[in-house]
Short mmCIF file of C-alpha atoms and ligand atoms in Angstrom, two decimals:
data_model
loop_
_atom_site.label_atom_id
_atom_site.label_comp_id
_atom_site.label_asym_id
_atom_site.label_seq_id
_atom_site.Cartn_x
_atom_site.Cartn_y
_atom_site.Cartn_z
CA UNK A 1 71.39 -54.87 -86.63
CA UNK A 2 69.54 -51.81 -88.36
CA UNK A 3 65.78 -53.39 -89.72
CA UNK A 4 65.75 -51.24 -93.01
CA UNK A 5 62.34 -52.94 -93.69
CA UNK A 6 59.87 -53.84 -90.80
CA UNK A 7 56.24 -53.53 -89.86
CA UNK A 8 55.50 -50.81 -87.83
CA UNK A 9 52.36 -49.00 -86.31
CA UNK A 10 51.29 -45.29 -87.74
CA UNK A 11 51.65 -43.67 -84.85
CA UNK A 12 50.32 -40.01 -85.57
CA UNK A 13 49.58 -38.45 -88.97
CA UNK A 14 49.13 -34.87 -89.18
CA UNK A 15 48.87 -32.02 -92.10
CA UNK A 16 51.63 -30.46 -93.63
CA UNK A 17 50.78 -26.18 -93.91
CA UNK A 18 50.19 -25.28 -97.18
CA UNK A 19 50.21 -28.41 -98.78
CA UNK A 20 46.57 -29.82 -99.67
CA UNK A 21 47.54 -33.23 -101.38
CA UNK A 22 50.11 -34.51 -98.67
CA UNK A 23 50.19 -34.89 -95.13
CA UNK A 24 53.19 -36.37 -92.56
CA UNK A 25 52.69 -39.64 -91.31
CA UNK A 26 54.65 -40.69 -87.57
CA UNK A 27 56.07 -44.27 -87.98
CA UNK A 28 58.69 -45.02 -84.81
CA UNK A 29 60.28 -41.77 -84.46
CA UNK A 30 60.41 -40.89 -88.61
CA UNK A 31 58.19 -38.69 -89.97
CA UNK A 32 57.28 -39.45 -93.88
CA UNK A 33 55.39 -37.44 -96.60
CA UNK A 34 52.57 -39.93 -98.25
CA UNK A 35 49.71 -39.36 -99.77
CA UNK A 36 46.38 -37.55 -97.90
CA UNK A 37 44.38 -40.35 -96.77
CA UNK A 38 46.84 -43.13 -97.54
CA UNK A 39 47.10 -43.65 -94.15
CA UNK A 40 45.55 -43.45 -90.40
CA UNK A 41 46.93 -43.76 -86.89
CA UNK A 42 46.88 -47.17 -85.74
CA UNK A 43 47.68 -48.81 -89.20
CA UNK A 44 50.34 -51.49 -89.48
CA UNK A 45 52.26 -51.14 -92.84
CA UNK A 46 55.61 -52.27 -94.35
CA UNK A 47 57.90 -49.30 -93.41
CA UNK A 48 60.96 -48.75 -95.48
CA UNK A 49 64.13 -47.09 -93.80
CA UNK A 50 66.00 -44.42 -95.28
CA UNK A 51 68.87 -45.92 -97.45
CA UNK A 52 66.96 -49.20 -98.35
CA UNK A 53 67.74 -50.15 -101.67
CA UNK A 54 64.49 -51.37 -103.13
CA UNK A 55 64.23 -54.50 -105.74
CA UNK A 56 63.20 -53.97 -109.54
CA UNK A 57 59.43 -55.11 -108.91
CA UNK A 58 56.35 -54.16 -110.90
CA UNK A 59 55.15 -52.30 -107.61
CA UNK A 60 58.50 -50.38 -107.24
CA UNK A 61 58.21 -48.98 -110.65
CA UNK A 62 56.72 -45.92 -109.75
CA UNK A 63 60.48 -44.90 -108.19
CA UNK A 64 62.54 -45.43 -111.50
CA UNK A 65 62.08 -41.65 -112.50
CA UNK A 66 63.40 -40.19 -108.59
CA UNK A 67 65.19 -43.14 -107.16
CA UNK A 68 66.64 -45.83 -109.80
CA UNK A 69 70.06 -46.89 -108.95
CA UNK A 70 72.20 -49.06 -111.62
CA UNK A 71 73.91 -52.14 -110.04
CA UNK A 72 77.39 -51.43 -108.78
CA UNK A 73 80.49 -53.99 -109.64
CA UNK A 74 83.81 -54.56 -108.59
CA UNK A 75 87.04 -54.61 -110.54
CA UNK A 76 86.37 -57.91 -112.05
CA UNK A 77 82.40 -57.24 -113.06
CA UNK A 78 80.77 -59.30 -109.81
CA UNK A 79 77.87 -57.13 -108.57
CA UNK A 80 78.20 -56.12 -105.21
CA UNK A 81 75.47 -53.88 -104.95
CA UNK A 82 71.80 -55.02 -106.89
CA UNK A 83 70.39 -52.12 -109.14
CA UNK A 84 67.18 -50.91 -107.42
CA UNK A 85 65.10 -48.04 -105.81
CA UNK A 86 67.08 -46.13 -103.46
CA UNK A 87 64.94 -44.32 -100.06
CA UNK A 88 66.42 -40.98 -98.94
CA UNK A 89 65.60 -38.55 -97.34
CA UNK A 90 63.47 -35.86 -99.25
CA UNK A 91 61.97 -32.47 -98.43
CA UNK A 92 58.03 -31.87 -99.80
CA UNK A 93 56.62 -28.44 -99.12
CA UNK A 94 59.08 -27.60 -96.39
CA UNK A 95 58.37 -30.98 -94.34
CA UNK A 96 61.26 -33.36 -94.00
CA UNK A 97 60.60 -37.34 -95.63
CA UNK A 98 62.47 -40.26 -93.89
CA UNK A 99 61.15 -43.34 -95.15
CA UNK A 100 58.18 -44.68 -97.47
CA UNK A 101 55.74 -47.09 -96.28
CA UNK A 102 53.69 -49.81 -98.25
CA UNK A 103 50.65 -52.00 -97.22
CA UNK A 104 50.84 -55.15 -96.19
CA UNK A 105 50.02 -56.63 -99.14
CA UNK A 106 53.23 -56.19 -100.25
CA UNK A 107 54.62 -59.21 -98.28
CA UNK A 108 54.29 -62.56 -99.45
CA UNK A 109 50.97 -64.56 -98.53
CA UNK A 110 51.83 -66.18 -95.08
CA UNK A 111 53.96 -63.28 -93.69
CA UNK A 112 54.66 -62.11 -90.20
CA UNK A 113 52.24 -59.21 -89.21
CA UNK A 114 53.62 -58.72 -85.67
CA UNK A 115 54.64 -54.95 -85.75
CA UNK A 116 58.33 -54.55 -84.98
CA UNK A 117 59.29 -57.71 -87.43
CA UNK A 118 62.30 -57.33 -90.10
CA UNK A 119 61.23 -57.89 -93.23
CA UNK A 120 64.41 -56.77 -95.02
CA UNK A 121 64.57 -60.21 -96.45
CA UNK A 122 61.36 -61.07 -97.39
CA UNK A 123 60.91 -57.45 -99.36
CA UNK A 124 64.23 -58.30 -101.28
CA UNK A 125 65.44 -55.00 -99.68
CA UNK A 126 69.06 -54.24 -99.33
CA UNK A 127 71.10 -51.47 -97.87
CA UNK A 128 72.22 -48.70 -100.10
CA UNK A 129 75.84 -48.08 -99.76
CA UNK A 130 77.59 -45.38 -102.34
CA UNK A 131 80.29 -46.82 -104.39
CA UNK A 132 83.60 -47.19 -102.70
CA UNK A 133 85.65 -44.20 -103.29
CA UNK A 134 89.54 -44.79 -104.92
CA UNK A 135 91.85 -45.56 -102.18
CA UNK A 136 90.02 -46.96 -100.09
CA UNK A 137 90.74 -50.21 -101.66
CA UNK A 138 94.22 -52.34 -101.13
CA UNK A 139 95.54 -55.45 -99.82
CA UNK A 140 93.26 -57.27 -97.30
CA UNK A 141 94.81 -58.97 -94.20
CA UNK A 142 91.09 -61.19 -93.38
CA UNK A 143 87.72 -60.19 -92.05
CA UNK A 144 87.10 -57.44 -88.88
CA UNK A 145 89.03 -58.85 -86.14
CA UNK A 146 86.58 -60.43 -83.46
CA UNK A 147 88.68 -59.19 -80.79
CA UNK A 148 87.45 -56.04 -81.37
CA UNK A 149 83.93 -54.29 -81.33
CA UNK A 150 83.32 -52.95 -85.03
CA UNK A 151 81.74 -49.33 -85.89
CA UNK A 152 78.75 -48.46 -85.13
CA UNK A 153 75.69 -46.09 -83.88
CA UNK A 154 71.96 -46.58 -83.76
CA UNK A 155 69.98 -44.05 -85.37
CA UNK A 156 67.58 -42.22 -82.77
CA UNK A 157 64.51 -42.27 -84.72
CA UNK A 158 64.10 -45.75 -83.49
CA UNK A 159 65.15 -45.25 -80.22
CA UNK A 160 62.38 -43.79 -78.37
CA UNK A 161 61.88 -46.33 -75.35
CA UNK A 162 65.36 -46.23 -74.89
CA UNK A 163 65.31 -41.99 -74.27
CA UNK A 164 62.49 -42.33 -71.75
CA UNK A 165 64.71 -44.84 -70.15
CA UNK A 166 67.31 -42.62 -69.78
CA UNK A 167 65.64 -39.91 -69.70
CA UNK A 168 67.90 -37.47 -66.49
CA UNK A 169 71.38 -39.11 -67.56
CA UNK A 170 74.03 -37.13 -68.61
CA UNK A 171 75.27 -37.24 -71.96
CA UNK A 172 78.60 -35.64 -73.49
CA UNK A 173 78.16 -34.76 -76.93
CA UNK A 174 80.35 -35.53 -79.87
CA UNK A 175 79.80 -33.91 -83.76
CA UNK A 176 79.88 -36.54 -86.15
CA UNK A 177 82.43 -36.37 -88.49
CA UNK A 178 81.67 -37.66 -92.40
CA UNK A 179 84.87 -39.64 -93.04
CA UNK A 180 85.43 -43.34 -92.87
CA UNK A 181 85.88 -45.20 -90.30
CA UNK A 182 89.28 -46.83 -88.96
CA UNK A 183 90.43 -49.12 -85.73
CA UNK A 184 94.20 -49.46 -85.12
CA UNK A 185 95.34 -52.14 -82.39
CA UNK A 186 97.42 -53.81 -80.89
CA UNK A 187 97.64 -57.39 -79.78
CA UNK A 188 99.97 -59.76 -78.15
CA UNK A 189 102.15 -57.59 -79.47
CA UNK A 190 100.82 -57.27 -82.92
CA UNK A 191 99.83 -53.76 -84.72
CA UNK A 192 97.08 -53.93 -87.39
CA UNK A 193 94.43 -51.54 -88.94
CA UNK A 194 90.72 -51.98 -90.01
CA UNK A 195 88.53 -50.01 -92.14
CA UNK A 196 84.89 -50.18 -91.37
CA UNK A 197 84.82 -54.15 -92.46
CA UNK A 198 88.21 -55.31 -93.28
CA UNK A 199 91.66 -56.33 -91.43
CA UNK A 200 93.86 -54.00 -94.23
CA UNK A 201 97.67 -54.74 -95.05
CA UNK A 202 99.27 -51.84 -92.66
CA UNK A 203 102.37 -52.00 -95.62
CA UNK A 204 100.00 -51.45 -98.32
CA UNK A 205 100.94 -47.71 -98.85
CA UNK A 206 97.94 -47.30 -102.07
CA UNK A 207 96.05 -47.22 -99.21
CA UNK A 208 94.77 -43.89 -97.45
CA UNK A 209 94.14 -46.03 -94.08
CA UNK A 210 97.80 -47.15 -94.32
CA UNK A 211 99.65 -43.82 -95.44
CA UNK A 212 97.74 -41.89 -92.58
CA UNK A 213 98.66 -44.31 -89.88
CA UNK A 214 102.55 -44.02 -90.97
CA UNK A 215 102.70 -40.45 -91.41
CA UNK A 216 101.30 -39.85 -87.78
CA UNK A 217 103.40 -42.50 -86.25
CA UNK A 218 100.82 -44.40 -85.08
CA UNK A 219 102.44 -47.61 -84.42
CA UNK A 220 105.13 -46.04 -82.25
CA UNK A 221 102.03 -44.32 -80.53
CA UNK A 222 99.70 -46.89 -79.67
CA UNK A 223 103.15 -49.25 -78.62
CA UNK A 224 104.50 -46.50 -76.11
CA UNK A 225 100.93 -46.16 -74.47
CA UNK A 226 100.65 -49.63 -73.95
CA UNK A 227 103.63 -49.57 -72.12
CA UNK A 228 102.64 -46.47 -69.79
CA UNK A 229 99.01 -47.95 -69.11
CA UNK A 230 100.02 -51.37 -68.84
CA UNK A 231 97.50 -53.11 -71.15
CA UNK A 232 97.38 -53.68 -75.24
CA UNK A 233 94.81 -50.66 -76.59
CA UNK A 234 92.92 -49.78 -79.75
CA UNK A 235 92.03 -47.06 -81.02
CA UNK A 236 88.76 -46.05 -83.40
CA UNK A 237 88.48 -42.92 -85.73
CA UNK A 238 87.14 -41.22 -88.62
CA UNK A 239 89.71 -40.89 -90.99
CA UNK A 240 88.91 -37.30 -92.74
CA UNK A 241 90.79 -34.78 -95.55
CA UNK A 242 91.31 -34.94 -99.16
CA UNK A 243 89.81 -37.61 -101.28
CA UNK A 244 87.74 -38.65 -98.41
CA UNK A 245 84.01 -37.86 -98.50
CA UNK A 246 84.54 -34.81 -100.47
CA UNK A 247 87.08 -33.25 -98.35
CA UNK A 248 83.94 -31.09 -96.49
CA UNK A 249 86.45 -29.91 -93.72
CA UNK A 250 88.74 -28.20 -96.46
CA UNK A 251 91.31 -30.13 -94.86
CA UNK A 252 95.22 -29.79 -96.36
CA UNK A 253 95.63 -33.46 -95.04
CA UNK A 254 94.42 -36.77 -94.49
CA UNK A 255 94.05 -37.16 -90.66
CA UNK A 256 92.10 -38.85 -87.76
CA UNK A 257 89.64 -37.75 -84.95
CA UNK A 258 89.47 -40.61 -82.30
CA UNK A 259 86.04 -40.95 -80.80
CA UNK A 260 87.02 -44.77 -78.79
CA UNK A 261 89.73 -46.22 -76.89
CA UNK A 262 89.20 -49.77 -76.21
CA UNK A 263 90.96 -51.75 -73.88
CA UNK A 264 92.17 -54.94 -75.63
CA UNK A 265 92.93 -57.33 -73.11
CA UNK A 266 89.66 -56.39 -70.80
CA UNK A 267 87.63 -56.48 -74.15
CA UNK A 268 86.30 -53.19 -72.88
CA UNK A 269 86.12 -49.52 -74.44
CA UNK A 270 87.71 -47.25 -71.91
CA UNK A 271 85.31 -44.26 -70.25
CA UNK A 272 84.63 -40.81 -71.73
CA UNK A 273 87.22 -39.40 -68.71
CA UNK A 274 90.01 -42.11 -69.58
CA UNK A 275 89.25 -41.71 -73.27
CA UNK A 276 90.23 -37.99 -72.94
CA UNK A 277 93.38 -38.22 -70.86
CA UNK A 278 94.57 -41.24 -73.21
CA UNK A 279 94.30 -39.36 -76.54
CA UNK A 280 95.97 -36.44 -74.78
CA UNK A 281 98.83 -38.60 -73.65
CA UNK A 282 98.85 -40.61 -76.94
CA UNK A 283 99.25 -37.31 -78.98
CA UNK A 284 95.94 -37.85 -80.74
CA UNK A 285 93.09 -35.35 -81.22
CA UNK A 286 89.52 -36.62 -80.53
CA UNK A 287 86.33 -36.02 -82.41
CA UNK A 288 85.31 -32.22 -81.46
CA UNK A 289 83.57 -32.35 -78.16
CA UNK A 290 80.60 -30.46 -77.91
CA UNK A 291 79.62 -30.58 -74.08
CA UNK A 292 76.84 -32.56 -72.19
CA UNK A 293 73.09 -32.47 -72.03
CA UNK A 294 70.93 -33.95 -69.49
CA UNK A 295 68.81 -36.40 -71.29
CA UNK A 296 64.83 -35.10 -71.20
CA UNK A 297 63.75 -34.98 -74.79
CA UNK A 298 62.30 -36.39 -77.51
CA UNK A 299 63.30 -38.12 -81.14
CA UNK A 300 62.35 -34.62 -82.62
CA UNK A 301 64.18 -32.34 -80.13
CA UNK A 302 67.22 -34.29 -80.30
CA UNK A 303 67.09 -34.31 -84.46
CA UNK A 304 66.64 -30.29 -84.07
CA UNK A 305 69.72 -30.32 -81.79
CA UNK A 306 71.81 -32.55 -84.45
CA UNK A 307 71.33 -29.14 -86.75
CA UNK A 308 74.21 -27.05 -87.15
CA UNK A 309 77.65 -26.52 -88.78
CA UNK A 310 80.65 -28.01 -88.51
CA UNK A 311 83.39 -27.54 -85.64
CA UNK A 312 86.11 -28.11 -88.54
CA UNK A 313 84.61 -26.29 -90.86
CA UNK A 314 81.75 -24.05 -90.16
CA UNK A 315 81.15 -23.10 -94.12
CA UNK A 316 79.29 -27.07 -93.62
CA UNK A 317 76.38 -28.08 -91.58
CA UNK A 318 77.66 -30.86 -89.26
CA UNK A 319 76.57 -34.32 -90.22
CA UNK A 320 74.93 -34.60 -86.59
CA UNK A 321 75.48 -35.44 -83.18
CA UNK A 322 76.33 -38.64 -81.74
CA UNK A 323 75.23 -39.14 -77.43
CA UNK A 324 76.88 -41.45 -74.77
CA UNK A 325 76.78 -41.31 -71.33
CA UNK A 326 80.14 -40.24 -69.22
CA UNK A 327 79.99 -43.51 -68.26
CA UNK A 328 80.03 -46.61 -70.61
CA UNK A 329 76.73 -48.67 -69.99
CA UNK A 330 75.03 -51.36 -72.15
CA UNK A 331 71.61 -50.69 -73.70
CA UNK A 332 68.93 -53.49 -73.97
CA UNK A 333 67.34 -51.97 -77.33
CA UNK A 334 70.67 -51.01 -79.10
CA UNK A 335 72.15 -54.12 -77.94
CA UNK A 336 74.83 -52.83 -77.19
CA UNK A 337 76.82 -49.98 -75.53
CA UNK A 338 74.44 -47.01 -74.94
CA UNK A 339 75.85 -44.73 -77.56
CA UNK A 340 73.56 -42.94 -80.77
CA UNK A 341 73.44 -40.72 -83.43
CA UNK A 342 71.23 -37.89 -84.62
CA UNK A 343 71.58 -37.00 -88.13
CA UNK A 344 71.30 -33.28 -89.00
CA UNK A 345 68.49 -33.52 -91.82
CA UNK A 346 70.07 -30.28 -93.15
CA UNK A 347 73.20 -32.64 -94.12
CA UNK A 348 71.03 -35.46 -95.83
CA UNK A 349 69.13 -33.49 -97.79
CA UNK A 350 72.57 -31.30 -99.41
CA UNK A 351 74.81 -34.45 -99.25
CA UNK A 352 72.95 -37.68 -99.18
CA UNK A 353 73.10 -38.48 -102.56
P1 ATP B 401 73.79 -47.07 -90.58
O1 ATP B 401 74.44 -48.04 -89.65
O2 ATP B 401 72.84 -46.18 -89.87
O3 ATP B 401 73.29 -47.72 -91.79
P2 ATP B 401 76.40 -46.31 -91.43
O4 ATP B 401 76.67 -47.75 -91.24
O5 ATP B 401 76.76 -45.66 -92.70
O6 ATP B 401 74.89 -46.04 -91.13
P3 ATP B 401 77.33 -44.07 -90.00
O7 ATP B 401 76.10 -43.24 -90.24
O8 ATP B 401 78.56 -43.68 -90.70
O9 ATP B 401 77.10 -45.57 -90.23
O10 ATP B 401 77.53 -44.00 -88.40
C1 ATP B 401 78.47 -44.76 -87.67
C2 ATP B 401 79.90 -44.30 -87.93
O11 ATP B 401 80.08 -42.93 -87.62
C3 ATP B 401 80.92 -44.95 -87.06
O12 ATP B 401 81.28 -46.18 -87.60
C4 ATP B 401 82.09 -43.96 -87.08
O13 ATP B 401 83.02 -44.35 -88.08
C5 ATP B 401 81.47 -42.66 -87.52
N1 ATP B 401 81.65 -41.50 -86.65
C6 ATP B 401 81.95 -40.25 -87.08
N2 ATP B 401 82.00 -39.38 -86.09
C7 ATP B 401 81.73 -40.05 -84.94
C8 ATP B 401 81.60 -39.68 -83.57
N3 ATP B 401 81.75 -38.42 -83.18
N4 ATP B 401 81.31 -40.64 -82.70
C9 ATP B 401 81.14 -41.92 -83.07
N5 ATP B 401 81.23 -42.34 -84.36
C10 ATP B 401 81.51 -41.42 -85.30
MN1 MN B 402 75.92 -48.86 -89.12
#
């Protein structure tokens, strides 16, 4: 689970050229703008995430004017998302800003102070998510199935243990698409699809998930695969073209780019090798491969390498890179399989809204 709020160490802070006011402060692998003096290495403080959605609070205030979001509700007035201070990422005299960071005192009396502990809750600090975009609403089946392993990739920035770790692995390299995410299935016979969250209503044609799956005859697919591999498969893409995400591609259509195959009845995703010669038999096209990389660098190399434009569309930069060994493996500090993304900075700063 991403901490958007936690307490954290200053690591290094260091000038920024040209700027006299300023300097960059190193908290986990994020570098953020503050205030000369504000802060030395060594310090604990409160740091704040990118995308945290901040509460209205007297010390907050000073965000309104840069970062006040109104509260977002849904088509019968509940508020799904609290009005607040939104933290993205921001460019000050030519030096990327991931983050902000507060003292302390900002907790409530008889806080934690151990570095590393989430205080998302105890700040009042929610994730910012952009209002959902028309079509991507329609008739709900139930929650994520829990036979299946949802969407998801750790941010590198607070990964650096885990690249020392693996530091001499191969990785194969994947661009990130901006799109939204989708999981079709099949089980005991069943066919379903899933946005990001949700168990969607395959028949529901108002929605983009379920017109895409029928026009690419994805239930026909995934069926005739499971009878050539002999096991019940899933697959997980980025759903991308128009009315999705801006359309940054310049796409005609809506399509998909697979980036998992997960075996169903072994509750296992399938490797990198299989993954390839599935989609290929399947008829499917995968997210664009970029190559490998031996692992042996740091948060900040990797964030330089996420910069670039976009396989589909090189007009765009990419929105970044995303790492996994040829292998699948689990990962002790991701919790999960070892898989992450770097986000080209490039990207937030033009799109991140
Ligand atoms: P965070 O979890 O950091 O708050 P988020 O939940 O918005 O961010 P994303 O930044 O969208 O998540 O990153 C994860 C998503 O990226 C996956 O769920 C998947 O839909 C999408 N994705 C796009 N391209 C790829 C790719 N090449 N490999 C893996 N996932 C990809
Ligand atoms: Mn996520």
């Amino acid at each position: 689970m991403r901490k958007l709020a936690s307490i954290q160490t200053v690591n290094a802070v260091e000038p920024i050229p040209n700027a006299d006011a300023i300097e960059k402060v190193r908290v986990l692998g994020w570098w953020i703008v503050a205030k000369k003096g504000d802060h030395k290495p060594g310090d604990k403080l409160v740091y704040c995430e990118i995308d945290s959605l901040l509460p209205e609070r007297p010390e907050f205030e000073f965000l309104r004017a840069s970062s006040f979001k109104p509260a977002q509700t849904d088509a019968t007035g509940v508020v799904t998302v609290p009005a607040g201070f939104r933290i993205k990422t921001v460019k000050l005299r030519g030096q990327v800003s991931q983050g902000i960071c507060f003292p302390l005192s900002f907790l409530p009396t008889g806080s934690p102070e151990e570095e590393g502990v989430d205080v998302t809750g105890l700040l009042g600090v929610r994730k910012w998510e952009p209002p959902l975009p028309v079509g991507m609403s329609g008739k709900v089946k139930g929650g994520f199935p829990g036979f299946l392993p949802k969407t998801d990739e750790t941010r590198v920035q607070v990964l650096e243990a885990a690249l020392l770790r693996h530091k001499g692995k191969t990785f194969y390299v994947t661009e990130k698409l901006d799109g939204t995410s989708f999981t079709a299935f099949l089980r005991q016979g069943e066919f379903g699809i899933c946005s990001r969250n949700l168990w969607m209503d395959e028949t529901d044609q108002t929605n983009v998930l379920s017109r895409v799956t029928a026009s690419i005859k994805l239930e026909e697919k995934l069926r005739a695969a499971c009878e050539r591999l002999g096991f019940e498969l899933a697959i997980q893409a980025e759903v991308i073209g128009p009315g999705i995400q801006k359309n940054k591609y310049g796409l005609k259509e809506v399509t998909l780019r697979v980036f998992n195959v997960f075996n169903v009845d072994a509750y296992r995703l399938v490797d990198h090798s299989v993954m390839l010669a599935t989609l290929t038999d399947l008829g499917l096209e995968g997210v664009p491969q970029l190559g490998t990389l031996t692992l042996d660098h740091t948060v900040d190399q990797l964030v330089t390498y996420s910069e670039g434009t976009s396989v589909l569309n090189p007009q765009v930069q990419r929105e970044g890179v995303v790492l996994r060994p040829l292998v699948e493996e689990y990962d002790e500090d991701i919790g999960g399989r070892l898989s992450f993304k770097a986000i080209n900075p490039k990207f937030l700063l033009k799109y991140d809204e």
